[in-house]
């Protein structure tokens, strides 16, 4: 199975996926990183792993349709079958959704439908919830709204700081995402 990862930032989840592929926990092969932020640290991570990278700046295109058409061409050229969003800070548009209907997955750092959108960890922290977590879902046209594939909870200890919560969420993400992607690819079913 040939996959592509989409990311905008640090790329610690992309790194976790590369590691899982390397040590045989995932049978997929990541053949392309798509990144919308020239200079983002995730680019270097992909280059170090010998993964092709497509970096673009949205402002250089007339609209979303234009850059998504180019992305789809890059994906199809490499025979990409599934798309893994890992901190890609853009809504997926019609061009990508039509080309990869039901074959795009995303990870979000809260228990959806609570705290969708940006800064989900901070949102949960400031709301004072006692349990938050991580959600993996299939992508549709909404913001963090597609069918949920898997969730794992993270409990907030009494004097946990925001940074500690962030670390706890990341630990869960890095273990959960590769495992769930592997199941999703193999079974195409809920896990
Ligand atoms: C993760 O928390 C993920 O859930 C969210 O964006 C963050 C990306 O972090 N969608 P990283 O770039 O993988 O470190």
Coordinates of C-alpha atoms and ligand atoms in Angstrom, one line a residue:
X1 CA 0.0 0.0 0.0
X2 CA 1.4 3.3 -1.1
X3 CA 0.6 6.2 1.2
X4 CA 1.3 10.0 1.3
X5 CA 1.5 12.1 4.5
X6 CA 0.4 15.7 4.6
X7 CA 1.8 17.9 7.3
X8 CA 2.5 21.6 8.0
X9 CA 4.7 21.7 11.0
X10 CA 7.0 19.8 13.3
X11 CA 6.0 16.3 11.9
X12 CA 6.4 14.2 15.1
X13 CA 3.5 12.1 13.9
X14 CA 5.0 11.7 10.4
X15 CA 8.2 10.6 12.2
X16 CA 6.3 8.0 14.2
X17 CA 4.8 6.7 11.0
X18 CA 8.3 6.4 9.4
X19 CA 9.6 4.6 12.4
X20 CA 6.7 2.1 12.4
X21 CA 7.3 1.4 8.7
X22 CA 11.0 1.0 9.3
X23 CA 10.6 -1.5 12.1
X24 CA 7.8 -3.5 10.4
X25 CA 4.8 -2.4 12.4
X26 CA 3.3 -0.9 9.3
X27 CA 3.3 -2.6 5.9
X28 CA 2.6 0.6 3.9
X29 CA 5.2 2.6 2.1
X30 CA 5.2 6.4 2.4
X31 CA 6.1 7.6 -1.1
X32 CA 5.4 11.4 -0.7
X33 CA 5.2 14.1 1.9
X34 CA 3.0 17.0 1.0
X35 CA 3.7 20.2 2.9
X36 CA 2.2 23.6 2.6
X37 CA 4.8 25.5 4.7
X38 CA 8.2 25.9 3.0
X39 CA 10.8 25.5 5.7
X40 CA 8.7 23.4 8.1
X41 CA 10.7 20.9 10.2
X42 CA 8.7 18.0 8.8
X43 CA 10.4 18.5 5.4
X44 CA 13.8 17.7 6.8
X45 CA 12.4 14.6 8.5
X46 CA 11.1 13.3 5.2
X47 CA 14.2 14.1 3.3
X48 CA 16.3 12.2 5.9
X49 CA 14.1 9.1 5.3
X50 CA 14.5 9.4 1.5
X51 CA 10.9 10.2 1.0
X52 CA 9.9 12.5 -1.9
X53 CA 8.6 15.9 -0.8
X54 CA 6.1 18.2 -2.5
X55 CA 6.2 21.6 -0.9
X56 CA 3.9 24.4 -2.0
X57 CA 2.9 27.9 -0.9
X58 CA -0.9 28.4 -1.3
X59 CA -0.5 32.1 -2.0
X60 CA 1.2 31.3 -5.3
X61 CA -2.0 29.7 -6.6
X62 CA -5.2 31.4 -7.6
X63 CA -7.3 29.1 -5.4
X64 CA -7.5 25.8 -3.5
X65 CA -8.7 24.0 -6.6
X66 CA -5.5 24.9 -8.4
X67 CA -3.0 23.7 -5.8
X68 CA -5.1 20.6 -5.1
X69 CA -5.1 19.7 -8.8
X70 CA -1.3 19.8 -8.7
X71 CA -1.2 17.7 -5.5
X72 CA -3.5 15.1 -7.0
X73 CA -1.2 14.9 -10.1
X74 CA 1.8 14.3 -7.8
X75 CA -0.1 11.6 -5.8
X76 CA -1.3 9.8 -8.9
X77 CA 2.1 9.9 -10.5
X78 CA 3.4 7.9 -7.6
X79 CA 0.4 5.6 -7.3
X80 CA -0.7 6.8 -3.9
X81 CA -3.7 4.9 -2.5
X82 CA -4.3 6.5 0.9
X83 CA -3.6 10.0 2.4
X84 CA -2.6 10.4 6.0
X85 CA -3.1 13.9 7.4
X86 CA -0.7 14.6 10.3
X87 CA -1.0 18.2 11.4
X88 CA -1.9 19.5 7.9
X89 CA -3.4 22.9 8.8
X90 CA -5.8 23.2 5.8
X91 CA -9.3 22.0 5.1
X92 CA -9.3 19.4 2.3
X93 CA -11.2 20.7 -0.7
X94 CA -13.4 19.1 -3.3
X95 CA -10.6 18.2 -5.8
X96 CA -8.8 16.0 -3.2
X97 CA -12.0 14.7 -1.7
X98 CA -13.3 13.5 -5.1
X99 CA -10.0 11.9 -6.0
X100 CA -9.6 10.1 -2.6
X101 CA -13.1 9.7 -1.3
X102 CA -13.1 7.8 1.9
X103 CA -9.4 7.2 1.6
X104 CA -8.1 10.2 3.7
X105 CA -7.6 9.9 7.4
X106 CA -6.8 12.6 10.0
X107 CA -5.6 12.7 13.6
X108 CA -7.0 15.3 16.0
X109 CA -5.8 15.9 19.6
X110 CA -9.2 15.8 21.4
X111 CA -12.1 13.5 21.8
X112 CA -14.2 14.7 18.9
X113 CA -16.8 16.0 18.6
X114 CA -15.4 18.0 21.5
X115 CA -12.9 20.7 20.7
X116 CA -12.6 20.6 16.9
X117 CA -10.4 23.1 15.0
X118 CA -7.2 24.8 16.1
X119 CA -5.5 24.5 19.5
X120 CA -7.6 21.6 20.6
X121 CA -5.3 20.8 23.5
X122 CA -5.4 24.3 24.9
X123 CA -9.2 24.4 24.4
X124 CA -9.6 21.3 26.5
X125 CA -7.1 22.4 29.1
X126 CA -8.8 25.8 29.6
X127 CA -12.2 24.2 29.6
X128 CA -11.1 22.3 32.7
X129 CA -12.1 18.9 31.4
X130 CA -10.9 15.8 33.4
X131 CA -10.6 13.6 30.3
X132 CA -9.5 14.5 26.8
X133 CA -7.7 12.4 24.2
X134 CA -7.0 11.6 20.6
X135 CA -9.3 10.9 17.7
X136 CA -8.6 9.3 14.3
X137 CA -11.3 9.8 11.7
X138 CA -12.0 9.6 8.0
X139 CA -11.9 13.0 6.4
X140 CA -15.0 14.7 4.8
X141 CA -15.6 18.3 3.8
X142 CA -16.1 19.5 7.3
X143 CA -13.6 20.6 10.0
X144 CA -12.7 17.5 12.0
X145 CA -16.2 16.0 11.3
X146 CA -15.7 12.7 9.4
X147 CA -16.6 9.2 10.6
X148 CA -14.5 8.2 13.7
X149 CA -12.3 5.2 13.4
X150 CA -10.6 5.2 16.8
X151 CA -10.3 7.2 20.0
X152 CA -8.1 7.0 23.1
X153 CA -8.6 9.0 26.2
X154 CA -6.0 10.9 28.2
X155 CA -6.8 11.7 31.9
X156 CA -5.8 15.1 33.3
X157 CA -4.1 14.7 36.6
X158 CA -4.9 17.4 39.2
X159 CA -2.0 19.7 38.8
X160 CA -1.1 18.8 35.2
X161 CA 0.3 21.8 33.2
X162 CA -0.6 22.5 29.6
X163 CA 2.9 21.3 28.5
X164 CA 2.5 18.0 30.4
X165 CA -0.9 17.5 28.8
X166 CA 0.6 18.2 25.4
X167 CA 3.3 15.6 26.0
X168 CA 0.8 13.0 27.2
X169 CA -1.4 13.6 24.1
X170 CA 1.6 13.2 21.8
X171 CA 2.7 10.0 23.4
X172 CA -0.7 8.5 22.7
X173 CA -0.8 9.9 19.1
X174 CA 2.6 8.4 18.2
X175 CA 1.6 4.9 19.4
X176 CA -2.0 5.0 18.2
X177 CA -1.8 6.5 14.7
X178 CA 0.6 4.0 13.1
X179 CA -1.4 1.1 14.7
X180 CA -4.8 2.4 13.5
X181 CA -3.6 3.3 10.0
X182 CA -2.3 -0.2 9.6
X183 CA -5.6 -1.7 10.7
X184 CA -7.6 0.7 8.6
X185 CA -5.5 -0.1 5.5
X186 CA -5.7 -3.9 6.1
X187 CA -9.4 -4.2 7.0
X188 CA -11.0 -1.0 5.8
X189 CA -13.1 -1.2 8.9
X190 CA -13.5 0.4 12.3
X191 CA -10.9 -0.6 14.8
Ligands
LIG1 C1 -1.0 16.7 16.3 O1 -1.3 17.0 17.6 C2 -2.2 16.3 15.5 O2 -3.1 15.6 16.3 C3 -2.7 17.6 15.0 O3 -1.6 18.4 14.7 C4 -0.5 18.0 15.5 C5 0.7 17.7 14.7 O4 1.8 17.5 15.4 N1 -3.6 17.4 13.9 P1 3.2 17.0 14.7 O5 3.5 18.0 13.6 O6 2.9 15.6 14.2 O7 4.2 17.0 15.8

